[in-house]
Structure formats: structure tokens, C-alpha cells
PDB file of C-alpha atoms (C1' of nucleotides) in Angstrom:
ATOM      1  CA  MET A   1      70.801 231.446   3.654  1.00 48.00           C
ATOM      2  CA  ALA A   2      70.805 232.192   6.779  1.00 54.00           C
ATOM      3  CA  SER A   3      69.626 236.308   6.320  1.00 53.00           C
ATOM      4  CA  ASP A   4      73.470 238.411   6.455  1.00 90.00           C
ATOM      5  CA  ILE A   5      76.579 235.438   6.575  1.00 95.00           C
ATOM      6  CA  PHE A   6      78.036 237.791   4.327  1.00 96.00           C
ATOM      7  CA  SER A   7      77.869 241.105   6.434  1.00 97.00           C
ATOM      8  CA  ALA A   8      78.957 238.966   9.814  1.00 97.00           C
ATOM      9  CA  LEU A   9      82.023 237.839   7.261  1.00 97.00           C
ATOM     10  CA  ALA A  10      82.762 241.467   5.727  1.00 97.00           C
ATOM     11  CA  ASP A  11      85.003 241.953   9.666  1.00 97.00           C
ATOM     12  CA  PRO A  12      87.772 240.884   9.328  1.00 97.00           C
ATOM     13  CA  THR A  13      88.049 239.973  13.445  1.00 98.00           C
ATOM     14  CA  ARG A  14      84.353 237.830  12.768  1.00 98.00           C
ATOM     15  CA  ARG A  15      87.167 235.968  10.237  1.00 97.00           C
ATOM     16  CA  LYS A  16      89.874 235.182  11.974  1.00 97.00           C
ATOM     17  CA  ILE A  17      87.019 233.921  14.812  1.00 98.00           C
ATOM     18  CA  LEU A  18      85.718 231.991  12.419  1.00 97.00           C
ATOM     19  CA  GLU A  19      89.340 230.666  11.743  1.00 96.00           C
ATOM     20  CA  MET A  20      90.758 229.933  15.217  1.00 96.00           C
ATOM     21  CA  LEU A  21      87.335 227.843  15.903  1.00 96.00           C
ATOM     22  CA  ALA A  22      87.837 226.580  12.307  1.00 93.00           C
ATOM     23  CA  ASP A  23      91.559 225.163  14.155  1.00 93.00           C
ATOM     24  CA  TYR A  24      90.251 224.703  18.096  1.00 92.00           C
ATOM     25  CA  ASP A  25      86.609 223.538  17.799  1.00 87.00           C
ATOM     26  CA  GLU A  26      85.897 225.231  21.071  1.00 95.00           C
ATOM     27  CA  LEU A  27      87.122 227.790  22.941  1.00 97.00           C
ATOM     28  CA  PRO A  28      85.529 229.673  25.541  1.00 98.00           C
ATOM     29  CA  ALA A  29      84.755 233.780  25.073  1.00 98.00           C
ATOM     30  CA  SER A  30      88.019 234.414  27.070  1.00 97.00           C
ATOM     31  CA  GLU A  31      90.234 232.918  25.102  1.00 98.00           C
ATOM     32  CA  ILE A  32      89.012 233.797  21.524  1.00 98.00           C
ATOM     33  CA  HIS A  33      89.294 236.914  23.323  1.00 98.00           C
ATOM     34  CA  ASN A  34      92.817 236.979  24.374  1.00 97.00           C
ATOM     35  CA  GLN A  35      94.092 237.187  20.551  1.00 97.00           C
ATOM     36  CA  PHE A  36      92.923 240.335  19.812  1.00 97.00           C
ATOM     37  CA  GLN A  37      93.498 243.546  21.454  1.00 96.00           C
ATOM     38  CA  VAL A  38      90.682 244.925  21.886  1.00 97.00           C
ATOM     39  CA  SER A  39      87.982 245.180  25.128  1.00 98.00           C
ATOM     40  CA  PRO A  40      85.888 241.768  25.852  1.00 98.00           C
ATOM     41  CA  GLN A  41      83.077 243.712  24.959  1.00 98.00           C
ATOM     42  CA  ALA A  42      84.086 243.939  22.166  1.00 98.00           C
ATOM     43  CA  ILE A  43      84.594 240.275  21.277  1.00 98.00           C
ATOM     44  CA  SER A  44      81.525 239.689  22.627  1.00 98.00           C
ATOM     45  CA  GLN A  45      79.174 241.643  20.523  1.00 98.00           C
ATOM     46  CA  HIS A  46      81.137 240.075  16.771  1.00 98.00           C
ATOM     47  CA  LEU A  47      80.370 236.625  18.968  1.00 98.00           C
ATOM     48  CA  LYS A  48      76.719 237.975  18.910  1.00 98.00           C
ATOM     49  CA  ILE A  49      76.816 239.092  15.109  1.00 98.00           C
ATOM     50  CA  LEU A  50      77.858 235.221  14.928  1.00 98.00           C
ATOM     51  CA  ARG A  51      75.408 233.494  16.339  1.00 97.00           C
ATOM     52  CA  GLU A  52      72.887 235.469  14.367  1.00 96.00           C
ATOM     53  CA  ALA A  53      74.519 234.105  10.791  1.00 96.00           C
ATOM     54  CA  ASN A  54      74.197 231.137  12.547  1.00 96.00           C
ATOM     55  CA  LEU A  55      77.581 230.991  11.808  1.00 96.00           C
ATOM     56  CA  VAL A  56      78.850 229.648  15.493  1.00 97.00           C
ATOM     57  CA  HIS A  57      76.665 227.594  18.202  1.00 96.00           C
ATOM     58  CA  VAL A  58      77.290 228.231  21.282  1.00 97.00           C
ATOM     59  CA  GLU A  59      76.957 226.123  24.819  1.00 97.00           C
ATOM     60  CA  LYS A  60      76.842 227.225  28.894  1.00 96.00           C
ATOM     61  CA  ARG A  61      79.708 224.786  31.317  1.00 96.00           C
ATOM     62  CA  ALA A  62      79.683 227.036  34.780  1.00 95.00           C
ATOM     63  CA  GLN A  63      80.335 230.766  33.611  1.00 96.00           C
ATOM     64  CA  GLN A  64      82.120 230.590  30.336  1.00 98.00           C
ATOM     65  CA  ARG A  65      80.137 230.181  26.783  1.00 98.00           C
ATOM     66  CA  ILE A  66      82.420 228.057  25.056  1.00 98.00           C
ATOM     67  CA  TYR A  67      81.884 228.222  20.546  1.00 98.00           C
ATOM     68  CA  ARG A  68      82.109 226.003  18.688  1.00 96.00           C
ATOM     69  CA  ILE A  69      82.254 226.672  14.706  1.00 95.00           C
ATOM     70  CA  ASN A  70      78.824 225.596  12.780  1.00 93.00           C
ATOM     71  CA  THR A  71      79.717 223.713   9.376  1.00 87.00           C
ATOM     72  CA  GLU A  72      76.421 224.288   7.975  1.00 86.00           C
ATOM     73  CA  ALA A  73      76.080 227.407   8.334  1.00 84.00           C
ATOM     74  CA  MET A  74      80.673 226.839   6.678  1.00 84.00           C
ATOM     75  CA  VAL A  75      78.453 225.516   3.929  1.00 86.00           C
ATOM     76  CA  GLN A  76      76.389 227.584   2.787  1.00 87.00           C
ATOM     77  CA  LEU A  77      79.556 230.507   1.731  1.00 89.00           C
ATOM     78  CA  GLU A  78      80.713 227.268  -0.251  1.00 88.00           C
ATOM     79  CA  GLN A  79      76.545 226.693  -1.932  1.00 89.00           C
ATOM     80  CA  TRP A  80      76.561 230.737  -2.986  1.00 90.00           C
ATOM     81  CA  SER A  81      80.017 230.417  -4.532  1.00 88.00           C
ATOM     82  CA  GLN A  82      78.908 226.974  -6.343  1.00 87.00           C
ATOM     83  CA  SER A  83      75.478 228.612  -7.686  1.00 90.00           C
ATOM     84  CA  MET A  84      77.830 231.133  -9.108  1.00 90.00           C
ATOM     85  CA  ARG A  85      80.345 228.443 -10.009  1.00 87.00           C
ATOM     86  CA  GLN A  86      76.655 226.997 -12.239  1.00 88.00           C
ATOM     87  CA  ARG A  87      75.030 230.373 -13.361  1.00 89.00           C
ATOM     88  CA  TRP A  88      79.205 231.033 -15.520  1.00 84.00           C
ATOM     89  CA  SER A  89      78.991 227.801 -16.424  1.00 81.00           C
ATOM     90  CA  ARG A  90      75.832 227.493 -17.948  1.00 77.00           C
ATOM     91  CA  ARG A  91      76.533 230.149 -20.193  1.00 71.00           C
ATOM     92  CA  LEU A  92      79.249 228.641 -20.637  1.00 71.00           C
ATOM     93  CA  ASP A  93      78.328 225.489 -22.127  1.00 71.00           C
ATOM     94  CA  ALA A  94      74.769 227.740 -24.284  1.00 70.00           C
ATOM     95  CA  LEU A  95      77.808 229.004 -25.365  1.00 68.00           C
ATOM     96  CA  GLU A  96      79.652 226.022 -26.604  1.00 69.00           C
ATOM     97  CA  ALA A  97      76.548 224.744 -27.725  1.00 73.00           C
ATOM     98  CA  VAL A  98      75.800 228.027 -30.656  1.00 71.00           C
ATOM     99  CA  LEU A  99      80.056 227.015 -31.287  1.00 69.00           C
ATOM    100  CA  LYS A 100      79.466 223.503 -31.659  1.00 73.00           C
ATOM    101  CA  ALA A 101      76.405 225.060 -34.781  1.00 72.00           C
ATOM    102  CA  GLU A 102      77.673 227.749 -36.205  1.00 64.00           C
ATOM    103  CA  MET A 103      80.678 225.233 -36.689  1.00 67.00           C
ATOM    104  CA  ARG A 104      78.344 222.384 -38.078  1.00 71.00           C
ATOM    105  CA  LYS A 105      76.632 225.488 -40.559  1.00 64.00           C
ATOM    106  CA  ASN A 106      80.141 226.365 -41.709  1.00 64.00           C
ATOM    107  CA  ALA A 107      81.659 222.593 -42.444  1.00 65.00           C
ATOM    108  CA  ASN A 108      78.076 222.024 -43.618  1.00 67.00           C
ATOM    109  CA  ALA A 109      78.409 225.078 -46.566  1.00 60.00           C
ATOM    110  CA  GLN A 110      82.394 223.569 -47.025  1.00 58.00           C
ATOM    111  CA  ASN A 111      80.682 220.958 -47.451  1.00 60.00           C
ATOM    112  CA  GLU A 112      78.066 221.752 -50.488  1.00 54.00           C
ATOM    113  CA  GLN A 113      80.426 223.655 -51.964  1.00 54.00           C
ATOM    114  CA  GLU A 114      83.093 220.931 -52.217  1.00 48.00           C
ATOM    115  CA  GLU A 115      80.376 219.082 -54.056  1.00 47.00           C
ATOM    116  CA  SER A 116      79.586 222.064 -55.744  1.00 49.00           C
ATOM    117  CA  GLU A 117      83.144 221.999 -57.754  1.00 44.00           C
TER     118      GLU A 117
ATOM    119  CA  MET B   1      93.007 237.918  -1.018  1.00 47.00           C
ATOM    120  CA  ALA B   2      92.191 241.178  -2.570  1.00 54.00           C
ATOM    121  CA  SER B   3      91.748 242.672   0.814  1.00 53.00           C
ATOM    122  CA  ASP B   4      87.502 243.405   1.208  1.00 90.00           C
ATOM    123  CA  ILE B   5      85.998 240.911  -1.116  1.00 95.00           C
ATOM    124  CA  PHE B   6      83.980 240.099   1.772  1.00 96.00           C
ATOM    125  CA  SER B   7      82.888 243.637   2.769  1.00 97.00           C
ATOM    126  CA  ALA B   8      81.697 243.768  -1.296  1.00 97.00           C
ATOM    127  CA  LEU B   9      79.771 240.941  -1.308  1.00 97.00           C
ATOM    128  CA  ALA B  10      77.936 241.864   2.295  1.00 97.00           C
ATOM    129  CA  ASP B  11      75.869 243.716  -0.081  1.00 97.00           C
ATOM    130  CA  PRO B  12      72.664 242.343  -1.760  1.00 97.00           C
ATOM    131  CA  THR B  13      72.547 244.873  -4.640  1.00 98.00           C
ATOM    132  CA  ARG B  14      76.334 243.879  -5.012  1.00 98.00           C
ATOM    133  CA  ARG B  15      75.677 240.489  -5.326  1.00 97.00           C
ATOM    134  CA  LYS B  16      72.871 240.391  -7.251  1.00 97.00           C
ATOM    135  CA  ILE B  17      74.773 243.086  -9.903  1.00 98.00           C
ATOM    136  CA  LEU B  18      77.102 239.329  -9.514  1.00 97.00           C
ATOM    137  CA  GLU B  19      74.732 237.162 -10.161  1.00 96.00           C
ATOM    138  CA  MET B  20      73.258 238.827 -13.394  1.00 96.00           C
ATOM    139  CA  LEU B  21      76.994 239.569 -15.204  1.00 96.00           C
ATOM    140  CA  ALA B  22      77.197 234.716 -13.806  1.00 94.00           C
ATOM    141  CA  ASP B  23      74.549 235.010 -15.939  1.00 93.00           C
ATOM    142  CA  TYR B  24      75.225 237.075 -18.681  1.00 92.00           C
ATOM    143  CA  ASP B  25      78.478 237.323 -19.091  1.00 87.00           C
ATOM    144  CA  GLU B  26      78.774 241.163 -19.616  1.00 95.00           C
ATOM    145  CA  LEU B  27      76.465 244.006 -19.105  1.00 97.00           C
ATOM    146  CA  PRO B  28      76.512 247.297 -19.767  1.00 98.00           C
ATOM    147  CA  ALA B  29      75.787 249.245 -16.304  1.00 98.00           C
ATOM    148  CA  SER B  30      72.681 251.062 -17.834  1.00 97.00           C
ATOM    149  CA  GLU B  31      71.384 247.407 -17.542  1.00 98.00           C
ATOM    150  CA  ILE B  32      72.664 247.134 -14.507  1.00 98.00           C
ATOM    151  CA  HIS B  33      70.251 249.616 -12.911  1.00 98.00           C
ATOM    152  CA  ASN B  34      67.232 248.465 -14.754  1.00 97.00           C
ATOM    153  CA  GLN B  35      67.641 245.740 -11.966  1.00 97.00           C
ATOM    154  CA  PHE B  36      67.743 248.056  -9.526  1.00 97.00           C
ATOM    155  CA  GLN B  37      65.167 250.665  -7.909  1.00 96.00           C
ATOM    156  CA  VAL B  38      67.688 252.940  -6.914  1.00 97.00           C
ATOM    157  CA  SER B  39      69.414 255.647  -8.192  1.00 98.00           C
ATOM    158  CA  PRO B  40      72.199 255.049 -11.273  1.00 98.00           C
ATOM    159  CA  GLN B  41      74.887 256.755  -8.894  1.00 98.00           C
ATOM    160  CA  ALA B  42      73.439 254.035  -6.715  1.00 98.00           C
ATOM    161  CA  ILE B  43      74.509 250.945  -8.818  1.00 98.00           C
ATOM    162  CA  SER B  44      77.885 253.080 -10.537  1.00 98.00           C
ATOM    163  CA  GLN B  45      79.274 253.239  -6.967  1.00 98.00           C
ATOM    164  CA  HIS B  46      78.641 249.409  -5.558  1.00 98.00           C
ATOM    165  CA  LEU B  47      80.228 248.461  -9.762  1.00 98.00           C
ATOM    166  CA  LYS B  48      83.203 250.903  -8.455  1.00 98.00           C
ATOM    167  CA  ILE B  49      83.142 248.605  -5.225  1.00 98.00           C
ATOM    168  CA  LEU B  50      83.105 245.428  -7.284  1.00 98.00           C
ATOM    169  CA  ARG B  51      85.600 246.971  -9.772  1.00 97.00           C
ATOM    170  CA  GLU B  52      87.668 248.244  -7.033  1.00 96.00           C
ATOM    171  CA  ALA B  53      87.429 244.373  -5.232  1.00 96.00           C
ATOM    172  CA  ASN B  54      89.335 242.798  -8.375  1.00 96.00           C
ATOM    173  CA  LEU B  55      85.463 240.785  -8.558  1.00 96.00           C
ATOM    174  CA  VAL B  56      84.609 242.121 -12.373  1.00 97.00           C
ATOM    175  CA  HIS B  57      86.194 244.071 -15.412  1.00 96.00           C
ATOM    176  CA  VAL B  58      84.921 246.659 -16.651  1.00 97.00           C
ATOM    177  CA  GLU B  59      84.979 247.757 -21.011  1.00 97.00           C
ATOM    178  CA  LYS B  60      84.408 250.949 -22.410  1.00 96.00           C
ATOM    179  CA  ARG B  61      82.310 251.390 -25.280  1.00 96.00           C
ATOM    180  CA  ALA B  62      81.831 254.303 -26.948  1.00 95.00           C
ATOM    181  CA  GLN B  63      79.330 255.633 -23.897  1.00 96.00           C
ATOM    182  CA  GLN B  64      78.746 252.566 -22.648  1.00 97.00           C
ATOM    183  CA  ARG B  65      80.274 250.832 -19.399  1.00 98.00           C
ATOM    184  CA  ILE B  66      80.949 246.806 -19.453  1.00 98.00           C
ATOM    185  CA  TYR B  67      80.499 244.913 -17.219  1.00 98.00           C
ATOM    186  CA  ARG B  68      81.966 242.120 -17.256  1.00 96.00           C
ATOM    187  CA  ILE B  69      82.080 239.286 -13.708  1.00 95.00           C
ATOM    188  CA  ASN B  70      85.795 238.245 -13.379  1.00 93.00           C
ATOM    189  CA  THR B  71      86.289 234.480 -11.994  1.00 87.00           C
ATOM    190  CA  GLU B  72      89.610 234.700 -10.062  1.00 86.00           C
ATOM    191  CA  ALA B  73      88.498 236.289  -7.542  1.00 85.00           C
ATOM    192  CA  MET B  74      85.441 234.605  -7.254  1.00 84.00           C
ATOM    193  CA  VAL B  75      87.669 231.427  -7.503  1.00 86.00           C
ATOM    194  CA  GLN B  76      89.139 233.508  -4.442  1.00 87.00           C
ATOM    195  CA  LEU B  77      86.373 233.102  -2.443  1.00 89.00           C
ATOM    196  CA  GLU B  78      86.023 229.259  -2.576  1.00 88.00           C
ATOM    197  CA  GLN B  79      89.681 229.069  -1.777  1.00 89.00           C
ATOM    198  CA  TRP B  80      88.520 230.470   1.746  1.00 90.00           C
ATOM    199  CA  SER B  81      85.988 228.119   2.517  1.00 88.00           C
ATOM    200  CA  GLN B  82      88.102 224.726   1.841  1.00 87.00           C
ATOM    201  CA  SER B  83      90.855 226.487   3.633  1.00 90.00           C
ATOM    202  CA  MET B  84      88.207 226.355   6.502  1.00 90.00           C
ATOM    203  CA  ARG B  85      87.965 222.605   5.500  1.00 86.00           C
ATOM    204  CA  GLN B  86      91.275 222.150   5.667  1.00 88.00           C
ATOM    205  CA  ARG B  87      91.684 223.980   9.654  1.00 89.00           C
ATOM    206  CA  TRP B  88      88.677 221.630   9.884  1.00 83.00           C
ATOM    207  CA  SER B  89      89.671 218.438   8.523  1.00 81.00           C
ATOM    208  CA  ARG B  90      92.953 219.035   9.651  1.00 77.00           C
ATOM    209  CA  ARG B  91      92.073 219.303  13.133  1.00 71.00           C
ATOM    210  CA  LEU B  92      89.463 216.381  12.631  1.00 71.00           C
ATOM    211  CA  ASP B  93      92.048 214.172  11.514  1.00 72.00           C
ATOM    212  CA  ALA B  94      94.603 214.730  14.403  1.00 70.00           C
ATOM    213  CA  LEU B  95      91.648 213.818  16.723  1.00 69.00           C
ATOM    214  CA  GLU B  96      90.921 210.231  14.575  1.00 70.00           C
ATOM    215  CA  ALA B  97      94.710 209.203  15.374  1.00 75.00           C
ATOM    216  CA  VAL B  98      94.500 210.252  18.894  1.00 72.00           C
ATOM    217  CA  LEU B  99      91.560 208.249  18.764  1.00 70.00           C
ATOM    218  CA  LYS B 100      92.983 205.607  16.708  1.00 74.00           C
ATOM    219  CA  ALA B 101      96.302 205.301  19.211  1.00 74.00           C
ATOM    220  CA  GLU B 102      93.462 204.979  22.822  1.00 65.00           C
ATOM    221  CA  MET B 103      91.427 201.966  20.820  1.00 67.00           C
ATOM    222  CA  ARG B 104      95.457 200.461  20.313  1.00 71.00           C
ATOM    223  CA  LYS B 105      95.961 201.191  24.024  1.00 64.00           C
ATOM    224  CA  ASN B 106      93.084 199.662  24.751  1.00 65.00           C
ATOM    225  CA  ALA B 107      93.439 197.123  22.827  1.00 65.00           C
ATOM    226  CA  ASN B 108      96.959 196.214  24.230  1.00 68.00           C
ATOM    227  CA  ALA B 109      95.901 196.849  27.695  1.00 60.00           C
ATOM    228  CA  GLN B 110      93.111 194.025  26.371  1.00 59.00           C
ATOM    229  CA  ASN B 111      94.953 191.198  25.661  1.00 59.00           C
ATOM    230  CA  GLU B 112      97.792 191.390  28.672  1.00 54.00           C
ATOM    231  CA  GLN B 113      94.811 190.778  30.676  1.00 54.00           C
ATOM    232  CA  GLU B 114      93.862 187.871  28.147  1.00 49.00           C
ATOM    233  CA  GLU B 115      97.303 186.636  29.051  1.00 47.00           C
ATOM    234  CA  SER B 116      96.918 186.442  32.600  1.00 49.00           C
ATOM    235  CA  GLU B 117      94.245 184.556  32.174  1.00 44.00           C
TER     236      GLU B 117
ATOM    237  C1'  DT C   1      78.500 273.177 -32.926  1.00 82.41           C
ATOM    238  C1'  DG C   2      74.812 271.795 -29.541  1.00 82.41           C
ATOM    239  C1'  DT C   3      72.384 267.980 -27.040  1.00 82.41           C
ATOM    240  C1'  DT C   4      71.173 263.417 -26.053  1.00 82.41           C
ATOM    241  C1'  DT C   5      73.438 259.723 -24.484  1.00 82.41           C
ATOM    242  C1'  DT C   6      75.811 257.132 -20.701  1.00 82.41           C
ATOM    243  C1'  DA C   7      78.508 256.921 -16.438  1.00 82.41           C
ATOM    244  C1'  DT C   8      80.765 258.418 -12.732  1.00 82.41           C
ATOM    245  C1'  DA C   9      82.324 261.878  -9.838  1.00 82.41           C
ATOM    246  C1'  DA C  10      81.918 264.910  -5.554  1.00 82.41           C
ATOM    247  C1'  DA C  11      78.465 266.811  -1.755  1.00 82.41           C
ATOM    248  C1'  DG C  12      75.789 266.374   1.349  1.00 82.41           C
ATOM    249  C1'  DT C  13      72.917 263.106   4.925  1.00 82.41           C
ATOM    250  C1'  DA C  14      70.169 258.717   7.854  1.00 82.41           C
ATOM    251  C1'  DA C  15      70.646 255.104   8.719  1.00 82.41           C
ATOM    252  C1'  DA C  16      74.359 250.570  10.157  1.00 82.41           C
ATOM    253  C1'  DT C  17      79.094 249.415  12.273  1.00 82.41           C
ATOM    254  C1'  DA C  18      81.967 249.336  15.597  1.00 82.41           C
ATOM    255  C1'  DC C  19      83.943 250.110  18.731  1.00 82.41           C
ATOM    256  C1'  DT C  20      83.783 252.386  24.901  1.00 82.41           C
ATOM    257  C1'  DT C  21      82.885 252.448  29.981  1.00 82.41           C
ATOM    258  C1'  DA C  22      79.580 251.467  32.571  1.00 82.41           C
ATOM    259  C1'  DA C  23      76.270 248.873  33.982  1.00 82.41           C
ATOM    260  C1'  DT C  24      73.943 244.077  35.164  1.00 82.41           C
ATOM    261  C1'  DT C  25      73.638 238.569  35.045  1.00 82.41           C
ATOM    262  C1'  DA C  26      74.648 234.541  36.863  1.00 82.41           C
ATOM    263  C1'  DA C  27      77.872 230.077  38.378  1.00 82.41           C
ATOM    264  C1'  DA C  28      81.812 229.783  41.220  1.00 82.41           C
ATOM    265  C1'  DA C  29      85.204 230.609  44.603  1.00 82.41           C
ATOM    266  C1'  DA C  30      86.081 232.411  49.243  1.00 82.41           C
TER     267       DA C  30
ATOM    268  C1'  DT D   1      76.899 234.683  51.964  1.00 82.41           C
ATOM    269  C1'  DT D   2      80.636 238.296  49.806  1.00 82.41           C
ATOM    270  C1'  DT D   3      83.930 237.887  46.201  1.00 82.41           C
ATOM    271  C1'  DT D   4      85.980 236.153  41.805  1.00 82.41           C
ATOM    272  C1'  DT D   5      85.259 235.203  37.424  1.00 82.41           C
ATOM    273  C1'  DA D   6      83.204 234.872  32.633  1.00 82.41           C
ATOM    274  C1'  DA D   7      80.685 236.927  30.588  1.00 82.41           C
ATOM    275  C1'  DT D   8      76.552 239.748  28.591  1.00 82.41           C
ATOM    276  C1'  DT D   9      73.635 243.591  28.024  1.00 82.41           C
ATOM    277  C1'  DA D  10      73.547 248.233  27.205  1.00 82.41           C
ATOM    278  C1'  DA D  11      74.065 253.099  27.058  1.00 82.41           C
ATOM    279  C1'  DG D  12      77.282 256.816  24.405  1.00 82.41           C
ATOM    280  C1'  DT D  13      80.309 257.716  19.954  1.00 82.41           C
ATOM    281  C1'  DA D  14      83.213 258.140  15.774  1.00 82.41           C
ATOM    282  C1'  DT D  15      83.795 256.000  10.869  1.00 82.41           C
ATOM    283  C1'  DT D  16      81.665 253.839   7.284  1.00 82.41           C
ATOM    284  C1'  DT D  17      78.349 252.775   4.944  1.00 82.41           C
ATOM    285  C1'  DA D  18      74.695 254.069   1.287  1.00 82.41           C
ATOM    286  C1'  DC D  19      72.151 256.328  -0.150  1.00 82.41           C
ATOM    287  C1'  DT D  20      70.290 261.062  -2.899  1.00 82.41           C
ATOM    288  C1'  DT D  21      71.163 265.388  -5.567  1.00 82.41           C
ATOM    289  C1'  DT D  22      74.064 268.183  -8.203  1.00 82.41           C
ATOM    290  C1'  DA D  23      77.865 269.048 -11.018  1.00 82.41           C
ATOM    291  C1'  DT D  24      81.087 266.867 -14.048  1.00 82.41           C
ATOM    292  C1'  DA D  25      83.338 264.073 -18.473  1.00 82.41           C
ATOM    293  C1'  DA D  26      82.840 261.786 -22.986  1.00 82.41           C
ATOM    294  C1'  DA D  27      81.496 259.979 -26.835  1.00 82.41           C
ATOM    295  C1'  DA D  28      77.688 259.709 -30.352  1.00 82.41           C
ATOM    296  C1'  DC D  29      74.495 262.475 -32.639  1.00 82.41           C
ATOM    297  C1'  DA D  30      71.507 265.920 -35.195  1.00 82.41           C
TER     298       DA D  30
END
DNA sequence: TGTTTTATAAAGTAAATACTTAATTAAAAA
DNA sequence: TTTTTAATTAAGTATTTACTTTATAAAACA
């Protein structure tokens, strides 16, 4: 996992930037900035963090910097939540196995009792 | 989305706590603390943040506080990444439609040319 | 009851974060 | 070539964060 995807996603401005990029594919920094009330420098700093987390790609086009979302990095986020689910269900499977074993044991005990009656 | 799930997940200690809870279902604060090098107070503060983000549940048991993961909140994280994927693919679908329309147009142009030949 | 266990709350601090303004870079246009 | 456009980097600042130590709470145990 690219070191701090989660820190990068912690900021609502950066999440909104990613959502914009998911909707529009490619956007120059200036257009991203238009959607917010803060300075272009502030947005540039957010974009730098998104770049460093490998959540976006940049391409130079004349004076512009064109940003795109990096879907691979987004996949990593999904993988983390999936791995959480797997840990969770692996535990549930183990619990289920124990419960089934318990049920068999009870069923056997029941049978033995019936046989002795 | 319970306001700052993402901020709660930004800290590696808190993510590790969640992973522990995913593996072990229920754990008292003291056992969680055992896995880390920081003070119990520091862990208590992390647990508070996880509680406020609704990522965990607590149950009092004698002096202990028993923590469990709240799977509903984890689902919200998956929903966000899924919604990102949806935005992304909705855009791809639209692009595909445009491309298909282009192809039809070209095919028609081709036909008309053949007819005139 | 007084003491121990388990945990949290409160107060203080160093480092990180999200902004600002000022300065710099580099391509395009006049 | 000078100016404009688009964006970044640098420097400074207020707030937030992640810890610490100290103090408090509440159940269990002697």
C-alpha cells in the first residue's frame, strides 16, 4: 500500500478532488481550483499530496498540468477493506466450525441418551 | 458517512487496532494496549476516536471495556470506494457510447461512399 | 474499608497539517 | 522580448494531532 493513501484521503478537499477526477477523467489544476474557495497554492499542495500517495497522475500540457485519477491506487483502498472483511469472515468461519462441532457433539449425546432409554 | 471515518483510518495505530479486532472479535483495552509501545492513555485516546467515528463498539465488563469492530461502519468505507468506481465506470460508459456512435457514423459514411462508387 | 486493577479524562507539549502571502518557473501570446 | 497565463515552491502561521504525565473513576479484592 503506497505509504499514506489513508492520510491523503483523510482530507475532505482531497477526497472531493478525487471525486471530480472520477467524474471528469482529466482536469487541469486551474479547473480543480475553481471548485474550491481556497487559494490555487493550497490546491497545488493538495495535488502534491495526492501525487505522492500515487492517487493521481499528472501530464504537462503547455503551461497546464493535467490531472487524472490513478485507478490502481484506488484499488489498493478496496483491497484493504476487502482484507478486513476476509479477516472478519475467516474468524466467523472458525466460529461456525466450532458451533457445528458443538452441535454434532450434542446430537451424539442425544443419540446415546435415546439408545440407553 | 459517519463524518470522519477517513481521519480515523489515517493513523496506522488505529488501523492496526481495527485489524486486531477483525481477527479477534472482542478485545479489552488492556490487550489492545499490549500490542503497542505507547502508553495505555494513548491507546485510550485512539479508541475514543474509533468510537466517535463509529468504527467500534464498547461493552463494559467489570473494570474492563471490551471493544468490537462495527462492521456497518466498515461497509461505509467500501461504499465510498465503490461509489468512486461507479463514477469512473459511468464516465467510461458514456465514452463508450460516444465511440460507438462515432463508429456507426463512420460505417454509414463508408456505406454511402460504396453506394456512390 | 483501603488497595489494586482497568480504564478514562485533563492538561501540557512537540510535531504535523492546512492554510496564507511572497517568490519562482516555464510556456504562450502580444 | 516583454507580458501574461498556469502552476509550483518557499516561508510563515494558526490549528490539529499524537503523544506524554498527572489526576480521576469505578469495579474487584484483601
